PDB file of C-alpha atoms and ligand atoms in Angstrom:
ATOM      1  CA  UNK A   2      12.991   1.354  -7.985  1.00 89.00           C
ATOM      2  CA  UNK A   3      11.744  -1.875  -6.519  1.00 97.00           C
ATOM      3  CA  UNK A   4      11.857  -5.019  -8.881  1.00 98.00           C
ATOM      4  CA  UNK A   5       9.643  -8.213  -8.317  1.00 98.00           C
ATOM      5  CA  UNK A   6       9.275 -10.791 -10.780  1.00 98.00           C
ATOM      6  CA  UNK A   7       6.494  -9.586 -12.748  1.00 98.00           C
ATOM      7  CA  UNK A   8       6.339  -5.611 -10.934  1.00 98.00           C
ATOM      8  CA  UNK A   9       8.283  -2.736 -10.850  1.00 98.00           C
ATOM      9  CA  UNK A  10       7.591  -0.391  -7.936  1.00 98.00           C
ATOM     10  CA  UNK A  11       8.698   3.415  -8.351  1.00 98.00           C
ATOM     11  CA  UNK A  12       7.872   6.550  -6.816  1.00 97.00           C
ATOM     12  CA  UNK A  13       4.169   7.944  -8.578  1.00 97.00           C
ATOM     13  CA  UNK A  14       4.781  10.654 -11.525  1.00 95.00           C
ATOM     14  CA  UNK A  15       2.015  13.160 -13.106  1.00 95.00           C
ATOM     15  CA  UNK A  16       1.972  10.666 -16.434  1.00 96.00           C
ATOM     16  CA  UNK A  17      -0.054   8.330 -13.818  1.00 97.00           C
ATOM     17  CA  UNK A  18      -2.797  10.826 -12.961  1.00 97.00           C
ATOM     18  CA  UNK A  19      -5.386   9.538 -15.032  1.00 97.00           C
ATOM     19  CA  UNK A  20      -4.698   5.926 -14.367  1.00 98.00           C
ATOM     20  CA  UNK A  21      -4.766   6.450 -10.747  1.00 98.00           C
ATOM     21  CA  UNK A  22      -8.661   7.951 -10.347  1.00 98.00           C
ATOM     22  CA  UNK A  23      -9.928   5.692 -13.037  1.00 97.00           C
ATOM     23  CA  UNK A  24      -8.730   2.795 -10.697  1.00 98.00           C
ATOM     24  CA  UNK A  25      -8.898   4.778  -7.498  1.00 97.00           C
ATOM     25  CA  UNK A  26     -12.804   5.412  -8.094  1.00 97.00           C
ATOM     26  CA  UNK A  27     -14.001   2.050  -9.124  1.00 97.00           C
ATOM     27  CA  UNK A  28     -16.887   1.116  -6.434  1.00 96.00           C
ATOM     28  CA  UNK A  29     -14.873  -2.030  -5.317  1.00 96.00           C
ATOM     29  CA  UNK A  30     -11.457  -0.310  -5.091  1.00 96.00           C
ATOM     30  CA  UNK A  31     -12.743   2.249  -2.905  1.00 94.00           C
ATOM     31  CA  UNK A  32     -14.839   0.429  -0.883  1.00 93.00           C
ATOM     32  CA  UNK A  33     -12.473  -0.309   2.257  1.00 91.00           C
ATOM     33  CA  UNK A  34     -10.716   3.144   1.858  1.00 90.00           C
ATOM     34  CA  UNK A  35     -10.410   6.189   3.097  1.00 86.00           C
ATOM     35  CA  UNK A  36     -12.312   8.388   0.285  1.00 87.00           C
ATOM     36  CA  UNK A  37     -15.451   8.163  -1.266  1.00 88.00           C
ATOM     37  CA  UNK A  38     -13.969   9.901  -4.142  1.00 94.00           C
ATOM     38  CA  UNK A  39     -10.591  10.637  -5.366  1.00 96.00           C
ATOM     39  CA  UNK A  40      -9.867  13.752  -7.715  1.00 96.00           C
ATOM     40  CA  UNK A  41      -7.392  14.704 -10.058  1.00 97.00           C
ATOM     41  CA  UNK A  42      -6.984  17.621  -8.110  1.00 96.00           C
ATOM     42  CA  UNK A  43      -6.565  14.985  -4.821  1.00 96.00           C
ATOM     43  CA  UNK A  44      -3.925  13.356  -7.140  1.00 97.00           C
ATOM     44  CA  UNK A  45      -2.012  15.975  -8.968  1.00 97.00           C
ATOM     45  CA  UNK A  46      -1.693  17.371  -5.112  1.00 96.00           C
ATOM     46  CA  UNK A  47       0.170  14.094  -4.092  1.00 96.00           C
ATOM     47  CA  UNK A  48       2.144  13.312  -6.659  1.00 97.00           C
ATOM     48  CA  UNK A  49       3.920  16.914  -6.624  1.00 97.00           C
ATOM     49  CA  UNK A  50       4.233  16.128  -2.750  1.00 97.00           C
ATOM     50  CA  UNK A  51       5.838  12.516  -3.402  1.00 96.00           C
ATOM     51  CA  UNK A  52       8.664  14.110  -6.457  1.00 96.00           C
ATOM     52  CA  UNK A  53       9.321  16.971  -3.677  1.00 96.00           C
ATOM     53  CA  UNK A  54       9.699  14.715  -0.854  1.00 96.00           C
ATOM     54  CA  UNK A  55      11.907  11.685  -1.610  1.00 95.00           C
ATOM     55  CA  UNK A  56      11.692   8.319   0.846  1.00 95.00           C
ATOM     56  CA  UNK A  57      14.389   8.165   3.948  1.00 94.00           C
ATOM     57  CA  UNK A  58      13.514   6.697   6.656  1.00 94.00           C
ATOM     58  CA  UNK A  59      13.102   9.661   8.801  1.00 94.00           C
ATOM     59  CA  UNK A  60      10.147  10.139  11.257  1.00 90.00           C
ATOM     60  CA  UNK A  61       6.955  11.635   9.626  1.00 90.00           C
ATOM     61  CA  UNK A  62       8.561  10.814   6.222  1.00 95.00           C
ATOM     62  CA  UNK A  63       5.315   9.504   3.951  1.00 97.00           C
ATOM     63  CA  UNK A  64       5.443   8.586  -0.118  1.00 97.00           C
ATOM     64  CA  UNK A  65       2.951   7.009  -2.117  1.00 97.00           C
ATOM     65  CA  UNK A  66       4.851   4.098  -5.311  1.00 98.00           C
ATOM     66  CA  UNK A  67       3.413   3.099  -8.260  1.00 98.00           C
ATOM     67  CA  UNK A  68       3.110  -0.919  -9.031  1.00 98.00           C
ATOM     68  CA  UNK A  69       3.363  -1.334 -12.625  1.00 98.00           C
ATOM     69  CA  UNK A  70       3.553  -4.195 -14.796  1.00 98.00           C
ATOM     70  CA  UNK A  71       7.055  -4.514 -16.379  1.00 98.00           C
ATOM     71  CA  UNK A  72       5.524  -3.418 -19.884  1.00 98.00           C
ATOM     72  CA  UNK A  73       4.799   0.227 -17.722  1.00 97.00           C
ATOM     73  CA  UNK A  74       1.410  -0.429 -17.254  1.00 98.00           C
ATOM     74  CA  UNK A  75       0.151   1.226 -13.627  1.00 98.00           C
ATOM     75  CA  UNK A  76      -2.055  -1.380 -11.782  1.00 98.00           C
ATOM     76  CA  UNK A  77      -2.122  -0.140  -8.168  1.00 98.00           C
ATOM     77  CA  UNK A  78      -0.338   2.262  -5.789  1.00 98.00           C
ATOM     78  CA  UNK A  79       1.247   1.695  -2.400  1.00 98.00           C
ATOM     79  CA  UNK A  80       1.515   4.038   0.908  1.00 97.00           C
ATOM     80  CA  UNK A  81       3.645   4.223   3.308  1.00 97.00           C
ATOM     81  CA  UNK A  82       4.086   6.366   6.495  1.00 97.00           C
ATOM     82  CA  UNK A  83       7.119   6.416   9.282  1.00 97.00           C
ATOM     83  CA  UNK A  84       5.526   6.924  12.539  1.00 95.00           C
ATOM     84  CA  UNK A  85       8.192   7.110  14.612  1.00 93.00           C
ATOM     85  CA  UNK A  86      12.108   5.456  14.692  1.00 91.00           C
ATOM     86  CA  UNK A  87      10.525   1.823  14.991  1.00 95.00           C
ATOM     87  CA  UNK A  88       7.483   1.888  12.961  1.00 97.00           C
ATOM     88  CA  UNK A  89       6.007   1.953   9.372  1.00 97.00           C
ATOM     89  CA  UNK A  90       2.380   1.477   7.908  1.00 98.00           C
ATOM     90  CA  UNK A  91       1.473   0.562   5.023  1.00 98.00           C
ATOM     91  CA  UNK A  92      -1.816   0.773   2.578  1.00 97.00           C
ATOM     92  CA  UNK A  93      -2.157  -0.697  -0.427  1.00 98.00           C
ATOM     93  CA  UNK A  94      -4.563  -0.597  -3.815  1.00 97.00           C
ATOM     94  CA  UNK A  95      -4.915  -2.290  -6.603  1.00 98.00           C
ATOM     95  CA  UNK A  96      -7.013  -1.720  -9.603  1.00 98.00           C
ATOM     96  CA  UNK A  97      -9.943  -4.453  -9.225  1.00 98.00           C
ATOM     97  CA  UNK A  98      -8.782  -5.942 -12.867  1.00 98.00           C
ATOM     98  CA  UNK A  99      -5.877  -6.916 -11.921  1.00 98.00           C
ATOM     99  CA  UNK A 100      -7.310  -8.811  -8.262  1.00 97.00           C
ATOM    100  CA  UNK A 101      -6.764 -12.288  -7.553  1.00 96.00           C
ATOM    101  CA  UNK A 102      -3.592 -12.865  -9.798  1.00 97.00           C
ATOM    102  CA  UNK A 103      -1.163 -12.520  -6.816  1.00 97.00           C
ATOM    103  CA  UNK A 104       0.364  -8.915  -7.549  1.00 98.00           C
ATOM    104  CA  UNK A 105      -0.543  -7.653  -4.366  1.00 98.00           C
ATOM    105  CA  UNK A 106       0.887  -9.593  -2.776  1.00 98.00           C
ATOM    106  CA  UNK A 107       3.542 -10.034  -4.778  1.00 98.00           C
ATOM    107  CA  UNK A 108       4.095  -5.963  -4.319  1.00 98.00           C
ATOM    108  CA  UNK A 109       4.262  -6.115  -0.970  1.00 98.00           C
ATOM    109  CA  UNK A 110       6.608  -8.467  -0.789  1.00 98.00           C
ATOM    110  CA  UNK A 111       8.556  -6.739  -2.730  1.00 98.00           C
ATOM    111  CA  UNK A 112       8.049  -3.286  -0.558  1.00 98.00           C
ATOM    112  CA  UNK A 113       8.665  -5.557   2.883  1.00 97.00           C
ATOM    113  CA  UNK A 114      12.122  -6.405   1.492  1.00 96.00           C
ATOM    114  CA  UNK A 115      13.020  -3.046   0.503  1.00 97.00           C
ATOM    115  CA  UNK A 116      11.945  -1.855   3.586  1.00 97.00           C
ATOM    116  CA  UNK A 117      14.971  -4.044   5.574  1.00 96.00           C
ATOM    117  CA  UNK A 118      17.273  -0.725   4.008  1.00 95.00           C
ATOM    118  CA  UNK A 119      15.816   1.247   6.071  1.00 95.00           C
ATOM    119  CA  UNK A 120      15.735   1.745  10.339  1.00 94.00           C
ATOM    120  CA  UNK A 121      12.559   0.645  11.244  1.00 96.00           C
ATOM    121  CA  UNK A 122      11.848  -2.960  11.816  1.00 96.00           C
ATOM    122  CA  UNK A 123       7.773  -2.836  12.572  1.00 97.00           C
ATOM    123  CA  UNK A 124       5.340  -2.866   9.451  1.00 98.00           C
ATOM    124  CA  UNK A 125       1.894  -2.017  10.566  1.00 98.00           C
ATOM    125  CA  UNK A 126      -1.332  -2.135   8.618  1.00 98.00           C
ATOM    126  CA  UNK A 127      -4.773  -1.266   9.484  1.00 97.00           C
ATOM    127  CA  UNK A 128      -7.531  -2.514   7.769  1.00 97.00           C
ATOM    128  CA  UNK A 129     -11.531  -2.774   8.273  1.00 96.00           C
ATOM    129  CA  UNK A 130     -13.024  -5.626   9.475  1.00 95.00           C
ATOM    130  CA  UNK A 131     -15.067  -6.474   6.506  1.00 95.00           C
ATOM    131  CA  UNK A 132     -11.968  -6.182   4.137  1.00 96.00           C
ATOM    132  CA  UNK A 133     -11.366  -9.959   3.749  1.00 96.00           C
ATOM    133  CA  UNK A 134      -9.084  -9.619   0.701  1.00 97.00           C
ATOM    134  CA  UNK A 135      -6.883  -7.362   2.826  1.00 97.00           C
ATOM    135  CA  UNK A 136      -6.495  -9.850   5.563  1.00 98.00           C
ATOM    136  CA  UNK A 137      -5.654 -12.637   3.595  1.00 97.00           C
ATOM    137  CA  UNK A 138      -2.626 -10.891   2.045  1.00 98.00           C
ATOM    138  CA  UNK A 139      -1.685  -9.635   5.318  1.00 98.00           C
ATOM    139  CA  UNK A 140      -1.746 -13.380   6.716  1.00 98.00           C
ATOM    140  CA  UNK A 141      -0.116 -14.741   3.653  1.00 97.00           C
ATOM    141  CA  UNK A 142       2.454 -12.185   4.327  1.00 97.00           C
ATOM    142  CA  UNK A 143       3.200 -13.419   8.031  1.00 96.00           C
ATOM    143  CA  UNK A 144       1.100 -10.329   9.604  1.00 97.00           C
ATOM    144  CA  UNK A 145      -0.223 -11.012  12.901  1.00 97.00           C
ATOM    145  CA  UNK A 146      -3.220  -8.778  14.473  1.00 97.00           C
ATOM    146  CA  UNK A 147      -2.731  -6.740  17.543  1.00 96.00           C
ATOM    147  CA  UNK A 148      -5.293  -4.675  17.602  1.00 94.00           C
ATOM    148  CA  UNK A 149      -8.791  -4.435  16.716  1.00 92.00           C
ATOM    149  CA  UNK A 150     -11.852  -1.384  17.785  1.00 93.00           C
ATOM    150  CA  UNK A 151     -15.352  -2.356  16.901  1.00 90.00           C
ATOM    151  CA  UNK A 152     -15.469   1.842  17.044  1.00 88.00           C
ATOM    152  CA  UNK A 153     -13.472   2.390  14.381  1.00 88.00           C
ATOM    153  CA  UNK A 154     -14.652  -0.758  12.650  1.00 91.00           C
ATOM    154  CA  UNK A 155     -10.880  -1.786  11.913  1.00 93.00           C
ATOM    155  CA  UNK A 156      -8.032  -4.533  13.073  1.00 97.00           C
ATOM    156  CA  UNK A 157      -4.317  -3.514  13.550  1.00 97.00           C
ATOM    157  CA  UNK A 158      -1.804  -5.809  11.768  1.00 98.00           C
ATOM    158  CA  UNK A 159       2.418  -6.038  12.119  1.00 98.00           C
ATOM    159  CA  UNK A 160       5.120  -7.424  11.335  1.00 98.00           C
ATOM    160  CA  UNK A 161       8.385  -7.399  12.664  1.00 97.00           C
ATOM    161  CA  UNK A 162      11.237  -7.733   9.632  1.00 94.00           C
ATOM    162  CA  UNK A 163      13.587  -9.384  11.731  1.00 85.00           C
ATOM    163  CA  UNK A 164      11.433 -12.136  12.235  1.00 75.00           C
ATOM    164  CA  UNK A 165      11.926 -14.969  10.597  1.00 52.00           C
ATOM    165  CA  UNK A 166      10.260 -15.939   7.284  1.00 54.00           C
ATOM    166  CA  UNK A 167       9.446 -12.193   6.701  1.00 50.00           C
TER     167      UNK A 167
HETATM  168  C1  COA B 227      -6.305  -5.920  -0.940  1.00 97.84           C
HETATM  169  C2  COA B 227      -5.981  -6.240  -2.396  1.00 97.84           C
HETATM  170  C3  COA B 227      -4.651  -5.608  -2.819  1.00 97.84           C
HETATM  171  C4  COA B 227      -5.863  -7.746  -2.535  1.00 97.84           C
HETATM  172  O1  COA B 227      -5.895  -8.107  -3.901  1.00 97.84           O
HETATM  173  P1  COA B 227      -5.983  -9.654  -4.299  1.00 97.84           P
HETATM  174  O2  COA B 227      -6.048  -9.767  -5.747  1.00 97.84           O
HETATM  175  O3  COA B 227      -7.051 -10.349  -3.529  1.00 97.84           O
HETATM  176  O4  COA B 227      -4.604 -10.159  -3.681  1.00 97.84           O
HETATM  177  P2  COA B 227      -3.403 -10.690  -4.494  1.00 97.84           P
HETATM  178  O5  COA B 227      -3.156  -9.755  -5.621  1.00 97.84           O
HETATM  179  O6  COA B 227      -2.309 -10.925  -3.547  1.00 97.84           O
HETATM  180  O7  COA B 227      -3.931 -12.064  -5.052  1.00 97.84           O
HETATM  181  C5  COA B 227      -4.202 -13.173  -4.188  1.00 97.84           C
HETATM  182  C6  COA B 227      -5.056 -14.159  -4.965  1.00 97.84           C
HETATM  183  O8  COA B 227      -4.430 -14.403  -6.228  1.00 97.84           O
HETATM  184  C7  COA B 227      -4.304 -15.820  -6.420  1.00 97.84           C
HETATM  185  N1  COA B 227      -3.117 -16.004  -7.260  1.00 97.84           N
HETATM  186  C8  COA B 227      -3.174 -16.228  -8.593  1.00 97.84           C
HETATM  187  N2  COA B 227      -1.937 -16.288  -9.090  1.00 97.84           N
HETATM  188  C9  COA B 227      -1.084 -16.092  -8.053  1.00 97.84           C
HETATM  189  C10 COA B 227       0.333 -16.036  -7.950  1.00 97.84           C
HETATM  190  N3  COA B 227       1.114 -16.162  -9.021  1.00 97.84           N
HETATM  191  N4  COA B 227       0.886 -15.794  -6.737  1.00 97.84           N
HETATM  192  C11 COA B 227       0.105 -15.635  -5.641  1.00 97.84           C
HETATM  193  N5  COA B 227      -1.248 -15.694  -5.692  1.00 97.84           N
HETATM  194  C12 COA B 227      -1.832 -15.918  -6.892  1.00 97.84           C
HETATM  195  C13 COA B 227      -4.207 -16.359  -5.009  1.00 97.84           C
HETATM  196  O9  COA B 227      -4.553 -17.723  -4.968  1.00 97.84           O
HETATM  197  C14 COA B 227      -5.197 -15.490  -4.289  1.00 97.84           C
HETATM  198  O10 COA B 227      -6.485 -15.950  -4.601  1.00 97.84           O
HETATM  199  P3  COA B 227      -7.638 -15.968  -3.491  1.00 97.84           P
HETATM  200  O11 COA B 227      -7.856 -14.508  -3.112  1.00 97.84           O
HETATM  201  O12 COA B 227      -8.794 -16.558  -4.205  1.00 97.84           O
HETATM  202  O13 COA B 227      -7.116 -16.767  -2.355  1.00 97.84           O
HETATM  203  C15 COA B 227      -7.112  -5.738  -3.346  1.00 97.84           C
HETATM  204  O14 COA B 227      -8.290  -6.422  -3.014  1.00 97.84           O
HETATM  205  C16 COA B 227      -7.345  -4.233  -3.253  1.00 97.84           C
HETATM  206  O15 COA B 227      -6.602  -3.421  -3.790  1.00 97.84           O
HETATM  207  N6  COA B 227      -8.455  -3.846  -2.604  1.00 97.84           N
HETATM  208  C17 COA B 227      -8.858  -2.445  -2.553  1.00 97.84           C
HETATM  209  C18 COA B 227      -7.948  -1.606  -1.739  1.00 97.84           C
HETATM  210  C19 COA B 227      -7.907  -2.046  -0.310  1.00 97.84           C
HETATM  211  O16 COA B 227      -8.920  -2.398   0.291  1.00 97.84           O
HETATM  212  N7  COA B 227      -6.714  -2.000   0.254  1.00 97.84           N
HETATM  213  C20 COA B 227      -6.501  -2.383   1.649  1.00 97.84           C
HETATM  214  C21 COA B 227      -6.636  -1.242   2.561  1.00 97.84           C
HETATM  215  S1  COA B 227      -5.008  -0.584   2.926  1.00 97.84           S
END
C-alpha cells in the first residue's frame, strides 16, 4: 500500500472489475493505449495474475495497482514491468473524469518513491508521440527522452532515481 496525499495505491482486486472497463473503454482513455477494447474477461484474467504474483523486484516480475481516492473510490490503474536488474517501465491510466486535477501525477510520484525499495534505479516509459498529456507528466516528473521511432510512432522516457530531485 502506497499513500499520497489525496491517493492510496494497492495491488488491483476482482471488486474493481467493473470500474476498470467502464474507465478502461472510454474513447479518450484508450486512445494512446495498447487495446482498442478491454474485457472483463481481459480483466478478471489480470487481476487473478496480479493476487497470484506479488511485486519483488525480480527480473520479469510485472503487477498492475489500483489508484483510489482515499474514500475507496478506483480512478485509474498503474503498470509496471522489471526488465532486467537495472530497469523498470511504467504505464499509467486514469479515468478521463478525474484528468487535469493532478492525481496522475500525483500517483506517480507516489509509485517513483516506492520504487527507491526496490533494486532497480532506471524508470522507463514509452509513450506515443501524439500523447501530449503523457509527456507533460513525464516532464513534470523530471523524465528525460532517449529514444524516439517515427515506426513505432512512440518516444522513450527515463529516469534515473538516484538523481537528484527525483
Ligand atoms: C496521462 C494522464 C494520466 C495524465 O492525466 P492529467 O490529468 O493530464 O495529469 P495529472 O493528473 O497529473 O494532472 C495535471 C494537470 O492537473 C492540473 N492540476 C490541478 N490541480 C493540481 C494539483 N493539485 N497538483 C498538480 N496538478 C494539478 C495541472 O495544472 C495540470 O493541468 P494541465 O494539464 O492543464 O497543465 C491521463 O491523460 C491518462 O490517463 N490518459 C490515458 C492513458 C494514457 O494515455 N496513459 C499514458 C500511456 S502509458
Amino acid at each position: 500500500m502506497i499513500e499520497t496525499e489525496r491517493l492510496l495505491i494497492r495491488y488491483l482486486d476482482q471488486e474493481d472489475i467493473d470500474r476498470l472497463v467502464t474507465y478502461r473503454n472510454k474513447p479518450e482513455v484508450a486512445r494512446y493505449q495498447s487495446w482498442n477494447h478491454y474485457s472483463r474477461f481481459e480483466a478478471k484474467g489480470r487481476i487473478r495474475y496480479v493476487q497470484k504474483h506479488p511485486y519483488t523486484g525480480k527480473p520479469k516480475d510485472n503487477t498492475q495497482l489500483a489508484i483510489t481516492l482515499k474514500n475507496g473510490t478506483l480512478i485509474g490503474d498503474l503498470h509496471l514491468e522489471v526488465l532486467n536488474r537495472n530497469t523498470v517501465t511504467i504505464g499509467y491510466t486514469l479515468d478521463s473524469t478525474y484528468w487535469g486535477q493532478g492525481y496522475g501525477r500525483e500517483a506517480v510520484r507516489g509509485l517513483l518513491e516506492a520504487l527507491k525499495e526496490f533494486p532497480q534505479r532506471k524508470v522507463i516509459a514509452y509513450i506515443y508521440r501524439q500523447n501530449d498529456r503523457s509527456r507533460k507528466l513525464l516532464l513534470d516528473l523530471g523524465f528525460h527522452k532517449f529514444d524516439e521511432s517515427s515506426f513505432y510512432d512512440d518516444e522513450g522516457y527515463i529516469l534515473r532515481l538516484d538523481e537528484e530531485g527525483s
